[in-house]
Tab-separated table of C-alpha atoms in Angstrom:
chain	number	residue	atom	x	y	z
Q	54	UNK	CA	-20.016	-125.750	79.328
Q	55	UNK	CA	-21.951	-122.652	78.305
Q	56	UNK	CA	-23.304	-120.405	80.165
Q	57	UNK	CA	-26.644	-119.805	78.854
Q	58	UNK	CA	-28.390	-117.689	81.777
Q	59	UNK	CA	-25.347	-114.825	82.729
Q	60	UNK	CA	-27.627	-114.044	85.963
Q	61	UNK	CA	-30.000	-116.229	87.142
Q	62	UNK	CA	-31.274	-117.344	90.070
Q	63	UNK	CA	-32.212	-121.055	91.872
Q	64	UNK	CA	-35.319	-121.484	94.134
Q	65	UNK	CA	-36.275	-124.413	96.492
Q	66	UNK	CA	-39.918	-124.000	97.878
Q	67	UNK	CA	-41.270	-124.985	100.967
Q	68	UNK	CA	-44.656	-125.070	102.386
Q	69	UNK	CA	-43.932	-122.245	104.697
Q	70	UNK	CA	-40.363	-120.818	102.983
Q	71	UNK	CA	-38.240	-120.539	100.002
Q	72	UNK	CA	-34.384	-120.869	99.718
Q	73	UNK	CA	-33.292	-118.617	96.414
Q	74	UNK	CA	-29.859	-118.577	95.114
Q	75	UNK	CA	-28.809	-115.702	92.757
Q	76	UNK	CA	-25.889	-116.439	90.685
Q	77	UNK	CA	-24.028	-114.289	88.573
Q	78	UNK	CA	-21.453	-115.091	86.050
Q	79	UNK	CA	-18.020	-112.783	86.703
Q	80	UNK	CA	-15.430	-114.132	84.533
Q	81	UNK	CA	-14.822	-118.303	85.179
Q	82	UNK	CA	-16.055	-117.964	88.470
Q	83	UNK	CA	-19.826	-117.706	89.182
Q	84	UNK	CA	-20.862	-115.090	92.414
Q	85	UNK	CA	-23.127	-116.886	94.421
Q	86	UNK	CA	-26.053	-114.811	96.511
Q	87	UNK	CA	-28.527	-116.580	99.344
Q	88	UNK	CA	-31.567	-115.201	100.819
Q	89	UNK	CA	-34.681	-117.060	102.462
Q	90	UNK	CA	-37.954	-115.805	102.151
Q	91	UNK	CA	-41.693	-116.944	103.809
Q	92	UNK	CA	-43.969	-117.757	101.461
Q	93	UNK	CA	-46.682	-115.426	102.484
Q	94	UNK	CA	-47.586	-113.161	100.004
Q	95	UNK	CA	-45.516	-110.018	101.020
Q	96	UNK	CA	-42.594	-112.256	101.446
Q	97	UNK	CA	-43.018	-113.179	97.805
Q	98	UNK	CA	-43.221	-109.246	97.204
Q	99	UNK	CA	-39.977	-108.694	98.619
Q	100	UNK	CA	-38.285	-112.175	96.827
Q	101	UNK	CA	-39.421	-110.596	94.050
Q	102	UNK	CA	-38.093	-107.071	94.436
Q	103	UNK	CA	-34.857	-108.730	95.687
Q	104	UNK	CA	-34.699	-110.253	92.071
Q	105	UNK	CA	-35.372	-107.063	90.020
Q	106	UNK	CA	-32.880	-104.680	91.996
Q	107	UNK	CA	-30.229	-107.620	90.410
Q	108	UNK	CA	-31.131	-107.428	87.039
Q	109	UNK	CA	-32.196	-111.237	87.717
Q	110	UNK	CA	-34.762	-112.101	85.059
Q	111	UNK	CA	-34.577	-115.455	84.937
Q	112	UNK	CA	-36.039	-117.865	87.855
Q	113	UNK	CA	-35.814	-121.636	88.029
Q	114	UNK	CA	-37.975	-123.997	91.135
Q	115	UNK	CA	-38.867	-127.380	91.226
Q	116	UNK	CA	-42.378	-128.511	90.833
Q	117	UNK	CA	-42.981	-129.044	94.621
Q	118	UNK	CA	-46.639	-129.946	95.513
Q	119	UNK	CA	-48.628	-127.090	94.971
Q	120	UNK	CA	-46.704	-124.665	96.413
Q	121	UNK	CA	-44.051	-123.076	93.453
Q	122	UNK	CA	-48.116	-121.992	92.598
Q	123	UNK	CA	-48.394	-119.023	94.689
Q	124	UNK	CA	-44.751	-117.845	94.055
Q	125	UNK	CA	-44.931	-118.200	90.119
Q	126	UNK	CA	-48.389	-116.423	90.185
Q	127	UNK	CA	-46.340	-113.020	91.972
Q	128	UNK	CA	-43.464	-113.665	89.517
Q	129	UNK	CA	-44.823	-114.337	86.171
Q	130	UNK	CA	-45.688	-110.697	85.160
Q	131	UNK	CA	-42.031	-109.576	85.000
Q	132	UNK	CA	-39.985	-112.735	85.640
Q	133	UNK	CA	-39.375	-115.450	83.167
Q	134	UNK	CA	-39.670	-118.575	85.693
Q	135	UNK	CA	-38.994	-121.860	84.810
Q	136	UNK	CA	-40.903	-125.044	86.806
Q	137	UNK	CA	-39.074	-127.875	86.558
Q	138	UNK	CA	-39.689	-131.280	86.963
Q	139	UNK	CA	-38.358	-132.489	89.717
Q	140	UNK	CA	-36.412	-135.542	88.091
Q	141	UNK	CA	-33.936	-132.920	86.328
Q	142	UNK	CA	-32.542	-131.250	89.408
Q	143	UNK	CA	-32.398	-134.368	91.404
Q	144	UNK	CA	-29.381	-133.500	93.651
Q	145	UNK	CA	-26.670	-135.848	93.505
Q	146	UNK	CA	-24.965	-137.272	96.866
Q	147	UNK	CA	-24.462	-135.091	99.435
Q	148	UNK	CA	-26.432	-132.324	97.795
Q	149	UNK	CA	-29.587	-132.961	98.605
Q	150	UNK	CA	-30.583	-130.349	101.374
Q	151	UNK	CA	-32.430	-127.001	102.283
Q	152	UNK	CA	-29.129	-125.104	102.040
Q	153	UNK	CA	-27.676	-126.717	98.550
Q	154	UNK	CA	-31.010	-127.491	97.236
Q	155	UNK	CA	-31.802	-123.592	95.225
Q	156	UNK	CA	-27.166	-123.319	94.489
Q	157	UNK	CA	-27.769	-126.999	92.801
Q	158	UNK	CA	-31.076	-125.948	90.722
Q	159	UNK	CA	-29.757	-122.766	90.294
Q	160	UNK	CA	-26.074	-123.943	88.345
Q	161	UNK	CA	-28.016	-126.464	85.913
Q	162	UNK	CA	-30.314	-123.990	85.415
Q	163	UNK	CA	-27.128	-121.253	84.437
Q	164	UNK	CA	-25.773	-123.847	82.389
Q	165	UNK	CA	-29.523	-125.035	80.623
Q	166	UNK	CA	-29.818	-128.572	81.811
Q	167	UNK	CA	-33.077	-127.900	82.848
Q	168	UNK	CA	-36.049	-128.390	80.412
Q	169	UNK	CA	-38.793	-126.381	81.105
Q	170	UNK	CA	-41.893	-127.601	81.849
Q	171	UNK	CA	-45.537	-126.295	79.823
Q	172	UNK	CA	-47.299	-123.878	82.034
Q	173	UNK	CA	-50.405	-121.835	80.309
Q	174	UNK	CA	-51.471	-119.170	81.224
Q	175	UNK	CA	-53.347	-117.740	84.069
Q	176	UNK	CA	-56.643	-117.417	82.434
Q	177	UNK	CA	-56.025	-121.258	81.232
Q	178	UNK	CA	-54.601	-122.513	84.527
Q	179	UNK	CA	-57.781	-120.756	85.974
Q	180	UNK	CA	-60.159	-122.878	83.644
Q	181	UNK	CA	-57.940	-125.647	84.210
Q	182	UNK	CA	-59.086	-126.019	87.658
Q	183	UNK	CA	-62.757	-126.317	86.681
Q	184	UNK	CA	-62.829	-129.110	84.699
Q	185	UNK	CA	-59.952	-131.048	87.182
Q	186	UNK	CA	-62.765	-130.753	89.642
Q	187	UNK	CA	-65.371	-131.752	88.035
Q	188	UNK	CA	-63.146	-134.807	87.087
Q	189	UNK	CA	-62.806	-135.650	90.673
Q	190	UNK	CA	-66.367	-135.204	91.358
Q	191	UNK	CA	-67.294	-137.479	88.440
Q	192	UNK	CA	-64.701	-139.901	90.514
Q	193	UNK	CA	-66.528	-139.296	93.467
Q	194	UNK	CA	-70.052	-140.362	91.373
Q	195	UNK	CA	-68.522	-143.643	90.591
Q	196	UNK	CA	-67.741	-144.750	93.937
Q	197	UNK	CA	-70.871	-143.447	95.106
Q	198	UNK	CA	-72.565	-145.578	92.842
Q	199	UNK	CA	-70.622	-148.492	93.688
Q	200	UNK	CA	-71.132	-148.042	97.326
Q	201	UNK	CA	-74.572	-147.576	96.818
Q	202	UNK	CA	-74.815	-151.509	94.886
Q	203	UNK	CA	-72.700	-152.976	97.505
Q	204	UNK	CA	-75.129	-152.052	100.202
Q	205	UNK	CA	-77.485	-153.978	98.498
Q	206	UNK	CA	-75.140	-156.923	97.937
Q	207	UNK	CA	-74.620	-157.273	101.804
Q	208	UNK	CA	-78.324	-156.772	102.683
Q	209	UNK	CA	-78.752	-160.106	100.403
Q	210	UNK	CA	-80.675	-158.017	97.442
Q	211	UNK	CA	-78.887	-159.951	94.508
Q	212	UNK	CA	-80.961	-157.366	91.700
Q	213	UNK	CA	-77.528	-156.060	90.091
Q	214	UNK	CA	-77.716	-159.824	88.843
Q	215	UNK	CA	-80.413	-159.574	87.145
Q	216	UNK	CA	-80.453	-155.565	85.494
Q	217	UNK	CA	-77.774	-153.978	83.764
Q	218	UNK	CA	-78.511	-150.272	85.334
Q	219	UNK	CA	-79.074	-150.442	89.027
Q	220	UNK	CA	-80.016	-147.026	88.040
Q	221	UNK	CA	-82.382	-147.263	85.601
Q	222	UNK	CA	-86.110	-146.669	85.787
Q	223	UNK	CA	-87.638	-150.014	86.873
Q	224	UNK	CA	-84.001	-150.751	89.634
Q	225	UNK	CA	-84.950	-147.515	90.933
Q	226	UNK	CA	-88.614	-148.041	91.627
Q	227	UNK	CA	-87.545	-151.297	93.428
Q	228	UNK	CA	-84.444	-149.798	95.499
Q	229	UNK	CA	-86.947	-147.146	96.566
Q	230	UNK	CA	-89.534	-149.399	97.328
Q	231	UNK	CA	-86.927	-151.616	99.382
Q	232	UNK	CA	-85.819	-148.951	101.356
Q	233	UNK	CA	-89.073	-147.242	102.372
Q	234	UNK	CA	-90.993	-150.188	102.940
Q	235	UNK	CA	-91.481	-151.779	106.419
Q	236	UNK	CA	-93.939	-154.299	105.434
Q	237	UNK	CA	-92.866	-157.571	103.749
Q	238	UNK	CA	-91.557	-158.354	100.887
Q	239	UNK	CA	-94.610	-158.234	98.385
Q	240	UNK	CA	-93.356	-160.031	94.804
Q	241	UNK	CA	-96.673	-159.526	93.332
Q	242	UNK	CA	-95.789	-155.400	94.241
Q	243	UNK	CA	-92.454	-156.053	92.987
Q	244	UNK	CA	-93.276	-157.276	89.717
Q	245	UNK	CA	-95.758	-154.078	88.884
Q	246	UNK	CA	-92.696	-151.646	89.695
Q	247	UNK	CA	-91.145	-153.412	85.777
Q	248	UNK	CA	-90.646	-152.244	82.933
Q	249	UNK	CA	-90.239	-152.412	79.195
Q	250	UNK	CA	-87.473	-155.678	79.023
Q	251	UNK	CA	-87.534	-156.683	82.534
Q	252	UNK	CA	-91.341	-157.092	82.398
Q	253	UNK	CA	-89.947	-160.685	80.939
Q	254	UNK	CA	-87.601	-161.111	83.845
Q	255	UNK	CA	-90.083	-160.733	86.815
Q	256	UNK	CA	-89.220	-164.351	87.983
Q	257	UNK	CA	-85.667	-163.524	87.956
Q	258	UNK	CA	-85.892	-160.265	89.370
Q	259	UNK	CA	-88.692	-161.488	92.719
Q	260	UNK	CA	-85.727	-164.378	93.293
Q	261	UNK	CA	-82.964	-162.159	93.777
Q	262	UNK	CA	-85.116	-160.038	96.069
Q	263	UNK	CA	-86.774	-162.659	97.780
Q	264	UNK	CA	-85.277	-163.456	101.384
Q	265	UNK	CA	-83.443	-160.416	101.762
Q	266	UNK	CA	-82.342	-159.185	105.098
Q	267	UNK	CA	-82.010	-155.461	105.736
Q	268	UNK	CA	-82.309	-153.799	109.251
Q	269	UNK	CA	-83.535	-150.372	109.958
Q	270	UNK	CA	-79.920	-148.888	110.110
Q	271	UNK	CA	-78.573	-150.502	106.725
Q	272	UNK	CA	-81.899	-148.147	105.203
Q	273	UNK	CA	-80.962	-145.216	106.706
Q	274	UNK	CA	-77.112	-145.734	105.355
Q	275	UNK	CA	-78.498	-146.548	101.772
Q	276	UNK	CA	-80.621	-143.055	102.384
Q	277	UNK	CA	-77.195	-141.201	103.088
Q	278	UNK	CA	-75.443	-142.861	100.202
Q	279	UNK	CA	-78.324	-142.337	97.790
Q	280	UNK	CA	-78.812	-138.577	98.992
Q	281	UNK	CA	-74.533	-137.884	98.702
Q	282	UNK	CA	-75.428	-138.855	95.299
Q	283	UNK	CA	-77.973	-136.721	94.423
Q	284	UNK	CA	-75.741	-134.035	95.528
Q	285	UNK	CA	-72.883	-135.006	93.577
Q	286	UNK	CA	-74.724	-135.010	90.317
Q	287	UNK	CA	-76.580	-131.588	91.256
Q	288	UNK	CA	-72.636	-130.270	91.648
Q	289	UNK	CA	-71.471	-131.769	88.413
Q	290	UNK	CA	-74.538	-130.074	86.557
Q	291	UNK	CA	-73.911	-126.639	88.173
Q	292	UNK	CA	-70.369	-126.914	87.078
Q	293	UNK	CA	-70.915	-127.416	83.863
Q	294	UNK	CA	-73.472	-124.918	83.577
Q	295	UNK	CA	-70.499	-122.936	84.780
Q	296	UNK	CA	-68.345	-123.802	82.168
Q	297	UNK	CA	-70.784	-123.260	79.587
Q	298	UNK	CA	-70.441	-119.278	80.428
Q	299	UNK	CA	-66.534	-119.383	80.968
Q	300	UNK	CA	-65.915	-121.132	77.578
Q	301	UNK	CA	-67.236	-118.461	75.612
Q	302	UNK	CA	-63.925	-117.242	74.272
Q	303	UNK	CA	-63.055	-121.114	72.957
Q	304	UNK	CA	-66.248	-122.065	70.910
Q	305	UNK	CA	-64.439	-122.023	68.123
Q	306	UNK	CA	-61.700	-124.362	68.939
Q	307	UNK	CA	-64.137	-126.733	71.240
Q	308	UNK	CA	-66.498	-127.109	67.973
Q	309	UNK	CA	-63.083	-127.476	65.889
Q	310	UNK	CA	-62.144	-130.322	68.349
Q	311	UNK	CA	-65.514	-132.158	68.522
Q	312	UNK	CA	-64.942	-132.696	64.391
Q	313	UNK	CA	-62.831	-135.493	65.867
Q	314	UNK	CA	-64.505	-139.267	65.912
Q	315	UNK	CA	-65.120	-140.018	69.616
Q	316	UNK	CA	-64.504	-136.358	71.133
Q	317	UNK	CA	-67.548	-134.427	72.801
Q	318	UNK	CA	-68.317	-131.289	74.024
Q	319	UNK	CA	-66.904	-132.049	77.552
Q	320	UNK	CA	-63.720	-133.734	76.553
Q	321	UNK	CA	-62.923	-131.177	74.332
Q	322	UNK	CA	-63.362	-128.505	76.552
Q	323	UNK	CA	-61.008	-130.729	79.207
Q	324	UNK	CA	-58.565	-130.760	75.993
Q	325	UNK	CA	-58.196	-127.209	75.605
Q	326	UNK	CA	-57.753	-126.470	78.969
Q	327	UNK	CA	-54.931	-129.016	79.866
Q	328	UNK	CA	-52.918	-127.807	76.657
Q	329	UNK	CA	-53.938	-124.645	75.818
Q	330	UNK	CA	-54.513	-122.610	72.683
Q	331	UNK	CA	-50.847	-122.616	71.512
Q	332	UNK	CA	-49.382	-125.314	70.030
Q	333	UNK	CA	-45.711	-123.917	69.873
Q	334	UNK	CA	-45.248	-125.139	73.103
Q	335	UNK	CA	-44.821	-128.941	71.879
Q	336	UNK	CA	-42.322	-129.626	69.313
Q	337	UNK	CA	-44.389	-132.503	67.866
Q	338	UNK	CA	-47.534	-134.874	67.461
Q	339	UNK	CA	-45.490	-137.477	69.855
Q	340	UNK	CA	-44.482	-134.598	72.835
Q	341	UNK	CA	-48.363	-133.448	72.857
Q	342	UNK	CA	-49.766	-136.356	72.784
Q	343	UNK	CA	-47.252	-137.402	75.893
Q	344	UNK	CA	-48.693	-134.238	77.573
């Protein structure tokens, strides 16, 4: 086969080392070079350094976890590096370990049987991990707001039955009322705490209430759920506050994007960032859209 990378060189990465694997093409037979590095910063340094004083320009690593991160941030400014994922340079038997693990990546890398996979970069990647957050914490909402309904549900409080927002105005002004109450159950109370549509759904709304059971402890859990919420949606809003500023430098393209039927302002700003600016890296529709 050809030999498409003359000198290159093979990393496996660790959470607390790297095995790298230089190998250089002498006539038929390849020269093969080992070295183990930590993968603290100055260790990275010195990987790095290692590299340059052999003319090696070209790096290859697997896509471990998070942690090819910190050495293709040190690498990237002088070093073409190439993640890969980690279903191309799958050993085969008997080469699957720390020692054979970078010499394996490293020869399909010399011979270019390892696609490379879309990395953008830095200032992207950066941006990247704003709006990956804020998709978690969004996550995080959800289940907040699910746990919060559910400890109504066990307490007997049947209200979700009855109103399609447990969050809306008039569910609100009855959770509340639920939970800070330690008189009673008072239905003529309940039914002035309505409003707009559900004004013609008191009965319905007073007989899912009516009977419930709720001790002093189950209140003060529905306090902690309802106040993690609050929080969470005070983060998500700071965020994107946040991202208003950074995005400066894409209005154009995020206005470009929301020209598109069912994209808004925050999914096209989680668009950009995920892909990038420059299309060349996808060589069609089908491969983006598989992104």
């Amino acid at each position: 086969m050809k030999v498409v990378y003359p000198i290159c060189c093979g990393v496996d990465v660790h959470k607390t080392f790297l095995v790298a694997t230089i190998i250089t093409s002498k006539g038929i037979t390849p020269h093969y070079s080992k070295k183990r590095f930590s993968t603290f910063n100055n260790s990275i340094l010195q990987f790095k350094q290692w590299l340059l004083d052999n003319n090696c320009y070209d790096v290859c690593m697997e896509s471990t976890g998070k942690y090819w991160i910190p050495v293709y941030n040190l690498l990237e400014d002088s070093i073409h590096v190439t993640v890969a994922n980690p279903k191309w340079v799958k050993a085969v038997k008997g080469n699957k370990d720390d020692t054979k693990d970078s010499k394996w990546i490293g020869d399909l890398f010399r011979l270019g049987l390892v696609p490379e996979s879309y990395i953008p970069d830095k200032p992207i990647r950066i941006l990247r991990e704003y709006t990956r957050y804020r998709a978690k914490l969004v996550s995080c909402k959800s289940s907040e707001k699910n746990r919060f309904q559910n400890a109504f549900i066990v307490c007997n409080v049947a209200l979700d039955a009855v109103v399609s927002d447990m969050f809306g105005k008039s569910a609100s002004s009855i959770t509340d009322y639920l939970i800070s109450t330690e008189d009673p159950f008072d239905p003529d109370h309940c039914k002035t705490l309505l409003f707009r549509s559900l004004k013609n759904k008191v009965d319905a709304v007073v007989e899912s209430i009516q009977g419930y059971q709720m001790t002093k402890e189950q209140k003060e859990r529905i306090l902690i759920i309802r106040s993690h919420l609050e929080f969470i949606e005070k983060s998500i809003a700071d965020l994107d506050r946040k991202l208003d500023e950074i995005v400066a430098p894409y209005e154009g393209a995020i206005k470009l994007l929301c020209t598109n039927l069912g994209v808004d302002r925050t999914s096209a700003i989680t668009i950009i960032f995920e892909i990038g600016t420059d299309m060349s890296h996808f060589a069609n529709s089908k491969r983006l859209c598989c992104w």
